[in-house]
Short mmCIF file of C-alpha atoms and ligand atoms in Angstrom, two decimals:
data_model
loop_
_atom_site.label_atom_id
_atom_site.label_comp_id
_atom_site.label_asym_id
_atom_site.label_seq_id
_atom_site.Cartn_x
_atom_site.Cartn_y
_atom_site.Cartn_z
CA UNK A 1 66.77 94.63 -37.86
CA UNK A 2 69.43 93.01 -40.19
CA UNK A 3 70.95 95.49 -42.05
CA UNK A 4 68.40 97.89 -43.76
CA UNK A 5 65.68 94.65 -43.06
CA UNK A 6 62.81 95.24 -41.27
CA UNK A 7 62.13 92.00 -38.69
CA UNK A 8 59.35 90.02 -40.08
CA UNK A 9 56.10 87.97 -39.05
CA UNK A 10 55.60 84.76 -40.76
CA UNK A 11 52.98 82.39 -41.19
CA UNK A 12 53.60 78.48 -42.04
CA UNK A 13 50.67 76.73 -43.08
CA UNK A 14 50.47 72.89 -42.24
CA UNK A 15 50.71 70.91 -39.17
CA UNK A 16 53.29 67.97 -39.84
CA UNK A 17 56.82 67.49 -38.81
CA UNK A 18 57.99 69.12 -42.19
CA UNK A 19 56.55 72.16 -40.74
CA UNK A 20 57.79 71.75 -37.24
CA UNK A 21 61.12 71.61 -39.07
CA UNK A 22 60.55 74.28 -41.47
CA UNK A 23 59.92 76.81 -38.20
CA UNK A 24 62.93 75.09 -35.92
CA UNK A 25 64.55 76.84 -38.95
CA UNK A 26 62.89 79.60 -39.41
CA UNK A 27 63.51 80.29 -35.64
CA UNK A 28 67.14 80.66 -36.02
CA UNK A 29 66.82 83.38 -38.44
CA UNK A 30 67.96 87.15 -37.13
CA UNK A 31 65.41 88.79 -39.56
CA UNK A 32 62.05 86.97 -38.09
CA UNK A 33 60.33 88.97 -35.11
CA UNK A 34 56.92 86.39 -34.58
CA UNK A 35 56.28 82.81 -36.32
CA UNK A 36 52.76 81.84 -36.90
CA UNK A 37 51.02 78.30 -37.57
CA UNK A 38 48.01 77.07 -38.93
CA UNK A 39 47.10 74.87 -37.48
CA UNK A 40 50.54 73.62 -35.91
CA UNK A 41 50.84 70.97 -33.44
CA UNK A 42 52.28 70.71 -30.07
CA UNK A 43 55.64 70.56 -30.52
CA UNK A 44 55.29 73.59 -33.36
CA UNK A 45 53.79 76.02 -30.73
CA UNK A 46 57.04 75.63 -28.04
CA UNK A 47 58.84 77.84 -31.43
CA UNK A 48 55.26 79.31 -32.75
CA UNK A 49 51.81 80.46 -32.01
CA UNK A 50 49.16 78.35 -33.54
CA UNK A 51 46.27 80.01 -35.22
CA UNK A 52 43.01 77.29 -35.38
CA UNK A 53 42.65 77.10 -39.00
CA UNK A 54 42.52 74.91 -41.09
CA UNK A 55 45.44 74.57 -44.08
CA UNK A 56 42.74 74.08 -46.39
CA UNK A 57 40.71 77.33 -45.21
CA UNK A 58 41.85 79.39 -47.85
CA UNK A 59 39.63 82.53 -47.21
CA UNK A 60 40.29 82.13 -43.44
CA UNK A 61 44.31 82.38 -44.05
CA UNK A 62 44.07 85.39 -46.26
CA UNK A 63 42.39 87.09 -43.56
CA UNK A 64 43.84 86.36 -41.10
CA UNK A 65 47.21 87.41 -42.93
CA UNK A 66 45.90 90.37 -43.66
CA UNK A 67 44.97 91.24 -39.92
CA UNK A 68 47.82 89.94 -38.33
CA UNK A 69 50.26 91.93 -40.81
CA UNK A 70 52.13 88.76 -42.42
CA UNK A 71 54.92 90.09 -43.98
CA UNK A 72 55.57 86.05 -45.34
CA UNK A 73 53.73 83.19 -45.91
CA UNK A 74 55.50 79.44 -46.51
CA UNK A 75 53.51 76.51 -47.46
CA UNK A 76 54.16 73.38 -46.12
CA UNK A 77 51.77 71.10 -47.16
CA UNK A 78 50.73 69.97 -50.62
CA UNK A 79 46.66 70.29 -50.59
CA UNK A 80 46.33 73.83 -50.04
CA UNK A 81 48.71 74.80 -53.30
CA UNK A 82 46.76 72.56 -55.06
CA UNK A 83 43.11 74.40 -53.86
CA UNK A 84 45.15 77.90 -55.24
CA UNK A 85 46.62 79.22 -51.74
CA UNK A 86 49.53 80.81 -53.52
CA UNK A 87 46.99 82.69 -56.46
CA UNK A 88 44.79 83.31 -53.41
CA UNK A 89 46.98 85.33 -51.58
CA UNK A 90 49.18 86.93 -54.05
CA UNK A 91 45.69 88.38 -55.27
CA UNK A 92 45.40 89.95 -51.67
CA UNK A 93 49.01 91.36 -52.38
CA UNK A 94 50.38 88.57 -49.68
CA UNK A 95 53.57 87.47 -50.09
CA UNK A 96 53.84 83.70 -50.26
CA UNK A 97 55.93 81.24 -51.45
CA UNK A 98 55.29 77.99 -53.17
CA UNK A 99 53.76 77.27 -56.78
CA UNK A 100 50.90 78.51 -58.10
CA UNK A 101 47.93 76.42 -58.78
CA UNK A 102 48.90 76.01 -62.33
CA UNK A 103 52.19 74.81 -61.11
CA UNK A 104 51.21 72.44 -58.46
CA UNK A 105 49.45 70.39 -60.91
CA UNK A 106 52.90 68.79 -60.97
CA UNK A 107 52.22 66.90 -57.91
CA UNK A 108 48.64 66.81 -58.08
CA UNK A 109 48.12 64.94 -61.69
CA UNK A 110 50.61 62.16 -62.88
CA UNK A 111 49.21 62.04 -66.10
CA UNK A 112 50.35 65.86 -66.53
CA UNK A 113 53.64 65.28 -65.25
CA UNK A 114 54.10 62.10 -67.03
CA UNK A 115 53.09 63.87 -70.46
CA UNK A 116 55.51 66.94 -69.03
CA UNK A 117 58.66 64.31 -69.00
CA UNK A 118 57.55 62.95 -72.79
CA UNK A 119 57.43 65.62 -74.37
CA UNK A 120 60.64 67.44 -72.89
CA UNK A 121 62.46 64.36 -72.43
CA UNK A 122 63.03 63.91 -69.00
CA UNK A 123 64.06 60.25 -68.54
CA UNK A 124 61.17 58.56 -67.07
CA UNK A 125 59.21 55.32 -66.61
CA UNK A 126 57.92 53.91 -70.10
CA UNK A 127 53.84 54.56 -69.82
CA UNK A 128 50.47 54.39 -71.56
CA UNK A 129 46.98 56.57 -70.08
CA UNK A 130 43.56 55.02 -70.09
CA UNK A 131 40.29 56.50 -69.49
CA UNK A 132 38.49 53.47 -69.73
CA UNK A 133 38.84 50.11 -67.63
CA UNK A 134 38.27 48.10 -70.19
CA UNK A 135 41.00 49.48 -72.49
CA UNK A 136 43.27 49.13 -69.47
CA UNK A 137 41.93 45.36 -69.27
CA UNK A 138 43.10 44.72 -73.28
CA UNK A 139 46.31 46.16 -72.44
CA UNK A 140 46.74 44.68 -69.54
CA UNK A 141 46.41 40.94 -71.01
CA UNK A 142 49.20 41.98 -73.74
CA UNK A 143 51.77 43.24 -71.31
CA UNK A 144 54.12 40.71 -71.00
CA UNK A 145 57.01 42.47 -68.84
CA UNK A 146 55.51 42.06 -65.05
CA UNK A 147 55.86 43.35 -62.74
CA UNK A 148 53.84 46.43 -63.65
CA UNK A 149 53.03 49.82 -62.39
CA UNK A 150 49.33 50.97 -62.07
CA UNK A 151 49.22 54.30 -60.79
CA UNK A 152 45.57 56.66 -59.75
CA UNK A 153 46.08 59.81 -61.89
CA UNK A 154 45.19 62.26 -58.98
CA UNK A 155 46.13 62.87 -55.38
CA UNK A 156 45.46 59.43 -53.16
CA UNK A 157 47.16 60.03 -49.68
CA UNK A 158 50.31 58.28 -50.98
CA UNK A 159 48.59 55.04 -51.81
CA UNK A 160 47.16 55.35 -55.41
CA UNK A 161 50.15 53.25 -56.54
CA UNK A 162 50.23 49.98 -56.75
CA UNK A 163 52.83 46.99 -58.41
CA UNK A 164 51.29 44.64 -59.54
CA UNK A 165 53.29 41.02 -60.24
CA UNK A 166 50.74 39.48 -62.48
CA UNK A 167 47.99 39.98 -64.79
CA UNK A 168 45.41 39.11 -61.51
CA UNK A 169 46.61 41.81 -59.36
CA UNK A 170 46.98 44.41 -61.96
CA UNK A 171 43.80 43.35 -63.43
CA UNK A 172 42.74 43.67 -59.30
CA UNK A 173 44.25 47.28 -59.09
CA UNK A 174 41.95 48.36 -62.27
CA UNK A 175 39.02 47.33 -60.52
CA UNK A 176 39.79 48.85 -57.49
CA UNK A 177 40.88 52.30 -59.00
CA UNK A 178 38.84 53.33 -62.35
CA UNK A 179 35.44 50.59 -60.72
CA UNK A 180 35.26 50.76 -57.17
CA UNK A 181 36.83 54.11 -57.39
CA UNK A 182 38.63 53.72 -53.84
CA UNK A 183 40.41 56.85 -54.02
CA UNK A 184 37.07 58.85 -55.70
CA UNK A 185 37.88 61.21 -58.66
CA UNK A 186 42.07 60.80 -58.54
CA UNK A 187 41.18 57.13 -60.47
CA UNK A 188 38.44 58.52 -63.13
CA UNK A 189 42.35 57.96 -65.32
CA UNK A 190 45.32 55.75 -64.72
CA UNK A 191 48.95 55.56 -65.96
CA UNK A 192 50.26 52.22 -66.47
CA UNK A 193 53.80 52.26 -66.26
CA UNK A 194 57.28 50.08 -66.43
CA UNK A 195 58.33 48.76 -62.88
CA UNK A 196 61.65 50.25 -62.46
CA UNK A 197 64.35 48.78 -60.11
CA UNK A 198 67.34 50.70 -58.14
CA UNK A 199 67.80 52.84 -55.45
CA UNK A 200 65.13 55.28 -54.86
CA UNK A 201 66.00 59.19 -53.59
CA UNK A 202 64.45 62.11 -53.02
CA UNK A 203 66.47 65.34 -54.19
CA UNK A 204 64.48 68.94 -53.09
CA UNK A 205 65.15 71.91 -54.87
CA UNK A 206 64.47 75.96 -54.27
CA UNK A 207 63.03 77.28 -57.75
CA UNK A 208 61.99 80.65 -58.70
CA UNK A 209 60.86 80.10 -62.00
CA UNK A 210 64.21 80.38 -63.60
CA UNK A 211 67.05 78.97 -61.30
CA UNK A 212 67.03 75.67 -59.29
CA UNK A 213 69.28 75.13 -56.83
CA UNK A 214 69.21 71.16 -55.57
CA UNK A 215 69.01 70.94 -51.85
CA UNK A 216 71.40 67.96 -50.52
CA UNK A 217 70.14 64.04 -51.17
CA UNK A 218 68.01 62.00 -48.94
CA UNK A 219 66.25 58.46 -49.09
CA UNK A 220 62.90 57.73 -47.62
CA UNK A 221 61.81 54.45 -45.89
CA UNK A 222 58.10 54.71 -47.32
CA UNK A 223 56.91 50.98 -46.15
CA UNK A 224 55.51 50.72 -42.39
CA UNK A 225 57.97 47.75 -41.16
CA UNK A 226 61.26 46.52 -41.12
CA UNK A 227 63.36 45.21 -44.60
CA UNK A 228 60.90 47.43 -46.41
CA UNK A 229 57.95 45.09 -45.26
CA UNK A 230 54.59 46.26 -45.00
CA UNK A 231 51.92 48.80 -46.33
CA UNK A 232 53.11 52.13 -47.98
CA UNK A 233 53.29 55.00 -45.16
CA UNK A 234 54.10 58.76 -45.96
CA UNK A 235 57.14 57.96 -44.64
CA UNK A 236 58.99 56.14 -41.68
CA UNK A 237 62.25 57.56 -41.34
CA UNK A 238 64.86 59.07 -43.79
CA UNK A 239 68.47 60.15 -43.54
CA UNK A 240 70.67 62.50 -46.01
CA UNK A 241 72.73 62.40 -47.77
CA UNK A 242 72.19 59.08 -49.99
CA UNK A 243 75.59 57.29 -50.91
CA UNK A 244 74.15 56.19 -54.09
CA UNK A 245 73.58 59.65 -55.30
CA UNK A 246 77.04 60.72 -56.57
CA UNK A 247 78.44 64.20 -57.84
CA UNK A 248 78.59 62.61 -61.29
CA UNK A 249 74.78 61.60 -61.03
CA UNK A 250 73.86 65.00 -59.22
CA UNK A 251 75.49 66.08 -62.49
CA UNK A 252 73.64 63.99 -64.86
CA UNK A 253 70.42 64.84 -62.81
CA UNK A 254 70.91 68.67 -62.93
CA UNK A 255 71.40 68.58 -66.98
CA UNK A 256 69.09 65.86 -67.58
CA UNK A 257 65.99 66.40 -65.54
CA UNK A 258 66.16 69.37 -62.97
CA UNK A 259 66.99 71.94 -65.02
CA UNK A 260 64.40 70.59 -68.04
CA UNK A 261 61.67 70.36 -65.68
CA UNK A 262 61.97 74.07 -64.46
CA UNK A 263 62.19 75.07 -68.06
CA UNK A 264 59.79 72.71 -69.00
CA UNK A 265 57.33 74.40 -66.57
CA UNK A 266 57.92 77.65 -67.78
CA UNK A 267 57.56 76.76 -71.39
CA UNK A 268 53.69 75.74 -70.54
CA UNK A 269 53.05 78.95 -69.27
CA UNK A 270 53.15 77.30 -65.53
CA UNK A 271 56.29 79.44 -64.24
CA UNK A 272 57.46 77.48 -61.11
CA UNK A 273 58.50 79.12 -57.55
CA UNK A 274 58.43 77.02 -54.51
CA UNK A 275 60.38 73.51 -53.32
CA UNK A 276 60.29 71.34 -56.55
CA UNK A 277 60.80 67.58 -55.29
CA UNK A 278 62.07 64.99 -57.77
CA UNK A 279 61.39 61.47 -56.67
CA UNK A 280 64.44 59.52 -58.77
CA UNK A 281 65.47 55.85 -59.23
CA UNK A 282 68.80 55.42 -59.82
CA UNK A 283 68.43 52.71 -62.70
CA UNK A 284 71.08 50.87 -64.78
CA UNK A 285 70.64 53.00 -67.29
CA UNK A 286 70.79 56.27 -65.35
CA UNK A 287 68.36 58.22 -63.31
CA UNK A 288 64.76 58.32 -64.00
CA UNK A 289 62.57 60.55 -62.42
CA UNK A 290 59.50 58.40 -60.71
CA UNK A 291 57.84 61.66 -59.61
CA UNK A 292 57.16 65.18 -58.92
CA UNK A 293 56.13 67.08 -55.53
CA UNK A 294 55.47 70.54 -55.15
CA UNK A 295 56.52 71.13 -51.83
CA UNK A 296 59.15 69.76 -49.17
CA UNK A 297 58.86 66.12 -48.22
CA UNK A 298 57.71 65.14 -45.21
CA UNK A 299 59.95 63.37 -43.46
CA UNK A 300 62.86 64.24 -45.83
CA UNK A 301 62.55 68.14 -44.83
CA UNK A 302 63.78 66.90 -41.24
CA UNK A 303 66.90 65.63 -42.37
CA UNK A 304 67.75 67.96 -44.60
CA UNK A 305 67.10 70.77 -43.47
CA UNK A 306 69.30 70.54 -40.28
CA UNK A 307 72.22 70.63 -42.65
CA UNK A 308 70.91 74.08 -43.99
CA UNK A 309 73.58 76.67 -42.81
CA UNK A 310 71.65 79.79 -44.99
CA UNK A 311 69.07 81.49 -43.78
CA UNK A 312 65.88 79.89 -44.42
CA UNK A 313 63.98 83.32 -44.71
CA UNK A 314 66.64 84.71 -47.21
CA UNK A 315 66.15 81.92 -49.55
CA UNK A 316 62.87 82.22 -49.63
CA UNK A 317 63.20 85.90 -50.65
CA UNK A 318 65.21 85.71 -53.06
CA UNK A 319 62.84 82.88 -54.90
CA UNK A 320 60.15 84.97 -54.57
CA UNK A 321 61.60 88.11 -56.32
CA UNK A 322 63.19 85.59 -59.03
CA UNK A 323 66.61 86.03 -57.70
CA UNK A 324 68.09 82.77 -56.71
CA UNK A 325 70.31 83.08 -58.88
CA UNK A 326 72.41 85.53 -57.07
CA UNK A 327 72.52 83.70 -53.74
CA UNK A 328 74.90 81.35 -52.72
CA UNK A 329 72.87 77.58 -50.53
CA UNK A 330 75.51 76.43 -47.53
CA UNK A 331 75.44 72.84 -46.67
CA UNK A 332 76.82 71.36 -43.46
CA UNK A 333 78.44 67.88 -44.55
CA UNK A 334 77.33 66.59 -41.27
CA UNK A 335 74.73 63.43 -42.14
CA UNK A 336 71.44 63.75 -40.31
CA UNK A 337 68.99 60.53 -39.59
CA UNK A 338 65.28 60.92 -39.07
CA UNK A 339 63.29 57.77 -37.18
CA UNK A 340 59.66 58.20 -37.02
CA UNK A 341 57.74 56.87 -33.85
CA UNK A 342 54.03 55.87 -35.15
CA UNK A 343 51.04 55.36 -33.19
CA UNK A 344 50.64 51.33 -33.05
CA UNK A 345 48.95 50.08 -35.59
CA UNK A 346 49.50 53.17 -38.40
CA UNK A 347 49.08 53.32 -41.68
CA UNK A 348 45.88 51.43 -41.32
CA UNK A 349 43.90 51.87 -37.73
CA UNK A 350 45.25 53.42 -34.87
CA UNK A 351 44.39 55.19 -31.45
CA UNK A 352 45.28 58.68 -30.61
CA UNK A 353 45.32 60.49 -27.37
CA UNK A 354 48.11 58.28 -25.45
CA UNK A 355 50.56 60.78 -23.25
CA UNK A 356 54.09 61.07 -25.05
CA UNK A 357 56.73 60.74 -22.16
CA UNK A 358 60.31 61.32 -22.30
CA UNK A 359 60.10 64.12 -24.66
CA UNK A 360 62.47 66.85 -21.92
CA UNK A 361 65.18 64.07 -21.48
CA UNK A 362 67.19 65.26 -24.84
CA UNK A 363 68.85 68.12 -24.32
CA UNK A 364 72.04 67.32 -26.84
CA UNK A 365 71.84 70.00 -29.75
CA UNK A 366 72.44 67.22 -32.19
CA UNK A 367 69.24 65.41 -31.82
CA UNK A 368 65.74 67.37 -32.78
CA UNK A 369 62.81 66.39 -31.92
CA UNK A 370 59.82 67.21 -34.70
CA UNK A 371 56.21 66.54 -33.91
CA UNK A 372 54.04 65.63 -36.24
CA UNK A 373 50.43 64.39 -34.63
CA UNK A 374 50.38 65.68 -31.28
CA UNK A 375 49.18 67.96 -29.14
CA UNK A 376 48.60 68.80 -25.75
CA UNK A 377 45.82 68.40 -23.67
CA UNK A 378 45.47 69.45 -20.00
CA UNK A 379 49.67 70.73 -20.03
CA UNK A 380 50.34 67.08 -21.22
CA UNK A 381 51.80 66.74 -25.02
CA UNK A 382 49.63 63.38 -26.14
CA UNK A 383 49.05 61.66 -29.37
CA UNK A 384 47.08 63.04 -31.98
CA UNK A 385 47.88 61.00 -35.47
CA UNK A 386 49.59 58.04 -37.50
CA UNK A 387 52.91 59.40 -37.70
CA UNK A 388 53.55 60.77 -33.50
CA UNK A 389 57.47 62.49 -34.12
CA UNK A 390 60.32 62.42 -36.20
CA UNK A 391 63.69 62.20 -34.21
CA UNK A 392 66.65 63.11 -35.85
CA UNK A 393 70.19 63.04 -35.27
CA UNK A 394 72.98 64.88 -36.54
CA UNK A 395 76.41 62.74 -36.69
CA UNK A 396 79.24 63.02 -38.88
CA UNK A 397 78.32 60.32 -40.60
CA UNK A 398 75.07 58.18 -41.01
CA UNK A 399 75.94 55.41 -38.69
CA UNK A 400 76.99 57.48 -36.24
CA UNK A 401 73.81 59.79 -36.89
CA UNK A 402 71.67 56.51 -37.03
CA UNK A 403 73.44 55.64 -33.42
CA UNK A 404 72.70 58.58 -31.77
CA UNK A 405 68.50 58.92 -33.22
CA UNK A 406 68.28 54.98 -31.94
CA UNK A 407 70.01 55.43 -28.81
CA UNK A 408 67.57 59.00 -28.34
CA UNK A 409 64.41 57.37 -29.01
CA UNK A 410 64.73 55.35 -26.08
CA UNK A 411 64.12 57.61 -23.88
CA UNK A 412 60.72 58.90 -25.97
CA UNK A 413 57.55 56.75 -25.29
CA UNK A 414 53.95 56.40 -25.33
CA UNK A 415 51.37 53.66 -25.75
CA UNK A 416 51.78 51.69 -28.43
CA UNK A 417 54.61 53.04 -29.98
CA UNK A 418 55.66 51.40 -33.76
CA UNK A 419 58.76 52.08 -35.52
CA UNK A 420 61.39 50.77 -38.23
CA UNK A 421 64.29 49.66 -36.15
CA UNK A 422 66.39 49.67 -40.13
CA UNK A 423 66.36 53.35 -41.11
CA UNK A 424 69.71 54.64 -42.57
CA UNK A 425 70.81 50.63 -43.16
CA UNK A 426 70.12 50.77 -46.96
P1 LIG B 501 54.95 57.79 -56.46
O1 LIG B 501 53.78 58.31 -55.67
O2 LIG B 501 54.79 57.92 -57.93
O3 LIG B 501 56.27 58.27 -55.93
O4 LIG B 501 55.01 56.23 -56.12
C1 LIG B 501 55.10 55.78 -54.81
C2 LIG B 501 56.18 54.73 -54.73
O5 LIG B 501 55.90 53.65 -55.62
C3 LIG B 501 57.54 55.24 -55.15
O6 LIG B 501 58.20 55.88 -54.11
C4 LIG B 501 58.22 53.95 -55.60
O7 LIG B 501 58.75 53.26 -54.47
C5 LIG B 501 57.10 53.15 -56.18
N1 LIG B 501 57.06 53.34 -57.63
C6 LIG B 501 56.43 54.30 -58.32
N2 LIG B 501 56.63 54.18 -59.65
C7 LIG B 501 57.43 53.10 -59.81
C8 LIG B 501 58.00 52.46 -60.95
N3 LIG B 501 57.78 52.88 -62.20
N4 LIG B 501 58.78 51.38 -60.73
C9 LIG B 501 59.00 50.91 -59.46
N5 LIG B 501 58.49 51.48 -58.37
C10 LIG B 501 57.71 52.56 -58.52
N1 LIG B 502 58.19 61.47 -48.02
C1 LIG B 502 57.57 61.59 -49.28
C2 LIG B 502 56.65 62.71 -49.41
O1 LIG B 502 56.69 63.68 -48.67
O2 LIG B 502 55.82 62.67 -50.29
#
């Protein structure tokens, strides 16, 4: 018990190393008596027991809730809010935190959010919609300012955008989205959009529907080699903060595009609670806002949530019951860096099932070790998906947190094993 606070049992849905980080946290709270997963991974059930379902099985997670008295359910992943998890279970008088279905639409249409930022003026990318290739084509053959942006309206794993530096490629991308239809239904529309140049970060936020409070900065490394080489990846390594994103920008960003967004939200009758992720570039003229997820980022959540001194399970209490407001986030100015070790051969075709060694020799409280596709088979933890672990380090600064995750990894191995040798360099 912490104070009057009965202990709780809580239940993380996803199975990535934002959720491994997400329960290292949640683990360190006084107030939580059991953690549950669903699904989890190997490295998730050393901290929590893993529950074999699926974070898609809606009907299966109510229940099991329900039956397993969840006092709290946090949402990791992005598909499930999408499919309603959050309507689903506050209808079974669950509590749960993230957005709403109406809400996630953020993340899981561009052309909504894109319309969202016109019409409330949230600097963003200059765009036009099309419905029809052909239209596209027309348009296409006008532009004149390459390179250009040609983006699948709907959900595409992280690779329904593509630049395109002439009229052939873009006129390529068309074909492949709104012809071929590679990624199915999320290209029946496209947005076409200005190519925008400057440093790209990722700034998280707690909402709950009224009140944002911005999380501390981070930058991704989203391309699968070194320099920024390489096919798109959900991610390859991050590190927070970002030197590029000042107080005077955090300023300009709160006024400009964080605070209009939440309001934006609630003006369309979509009321937002849950992690609101703005994906900025830092332009010439200011900070434009690429992008909206509805949930943590996955690998930025390992980076920044280390530097989290309030409790996890508080925060997420006080969103719920629309009271943000009257809680005070702690940040650790430590600067964390997160290198992710791939299976060979990821984002494209890889092999799974290779034993992970190494993974005992850290015992320093400054590095963590998040899994993301393993698990363990016959009492050995082996590999089970593209990205394998995120390591992070803690340092007081990023080269010194960028020393000690390089230095770490070394001792981690497995068959195979890819990663960006440049992550915190930018
Ligand atoms: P998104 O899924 O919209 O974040 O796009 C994926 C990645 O494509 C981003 O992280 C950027 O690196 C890049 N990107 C998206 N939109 C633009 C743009 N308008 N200009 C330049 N790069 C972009
Ligand atoms: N790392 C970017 C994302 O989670 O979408």
């Amino acid at each position: 018990m912490k104070g009057d606070k009965k202990l709780m049992n809580i239940l993380v849905v996803g199975s990535g190393g934002r959720e491994h980080a997400i329960i290292w946290k949640l683990s360190q709270s006084d107030r939580v008596d059991k953690i549950y997963c669903a699904p989890g991974n190997a490295g998730i059930s050393q901290l929590a027991e893993c529950v074999d379902i699926s974070a898609t099985d809606i009907e299966n997670l109510v229940s099991f809730a329900k039956n397993t008295n969840i006092d709290l359910t946090i949402v990791g992943m992005d598909d499930p809010l999408m499919l309603g998890i959050v309507d689903a279970f506050e209808e079974a008088d669950l509590k749960i935190f993230g957005p709403s279905k109406n809400a996630a639409i953020i993340e899981g249409s561009k052309i909504f959010s894109k319309e969202l930022m016109k019409k409330y003026n949230i600097p963003t990318a200059d765009y036009e919609i099309f419905h029809d290739p052909e239209l596209a084509d027309n348009y296409l053959k006008q532009y004149n300012n390459y390179p250009v942006v040609i983006k699948a309206d709907g959900l595409a794993l992280g690779k329904g955008v593509l630049i395109c530096n002439t009229y052939e490629e873009a006129y390529d991308a068309i074909k492949t989205i709104m012809i071929d239809k590679k990624f199915g239904d999320a290209g029946d529309k496209i947005v076409i959009e200005e190519f925008l140049q400057g440093p790209e970060v990722s700034v998280l936020s707690f909402c709950d529907g009224e009140t944002i409070i911005p999380m501390v900065s981070a930058q991704d490394h989203k391309r699968a080699l070194d320099g920024d080489q390489g096919l798109n990846t959900g991610g390859m390594g991050t590190f927070s903060p970002s030197k590029y994103y000042t107080d005077e920008i955090h300023k300009q960003c709160i006024e400009t595009i964080f605070k209009p967004s939440l309001k934006a939200m609630k003006n369309e009758g979509r009321s937002f609670t849950g992690i609101m992720f703005f994906g900025l570039m830092l332009t010439e003229k200011g900070p434009k806002l690429l992008e909206y997820n509805a949930r943590f980022g996955d690998p930025e959540a390992q980076v920044v949530l280390p530097r989290l001194k309030t409790d996890l399970v508080d925060i997420v209490e006080y969103a719920i019951d629309g009271k943000l407001n009257e809680l005070e986030i702690i940040w650790d100015n430590k600067a964390c860096v997160c290198v992710i070790l791939a299976s060979g051969g990821y984002p494209v075709k890889y092999e799974k099932g290779y034993e992970i060694t190494g993974l005992n020799k850290q015992k320093e409280d400054d590095i963590l070790i998040f899994h993301a596709g393993t698990k363990i088979v016959n009492d050995k933890v082996v590999t089970n998906g593209g990205r394998v672990l995120g390591l992070t380090a803690i340092g007081d600064d990023i080269v010194q947190a960028r020393e000690k995750a390089y230095e770490a990894l070394k001792y981690i191995d497995f068959y195979k094993k890819q990663y960006r040798t440049d992550i915190g360099i930018k």
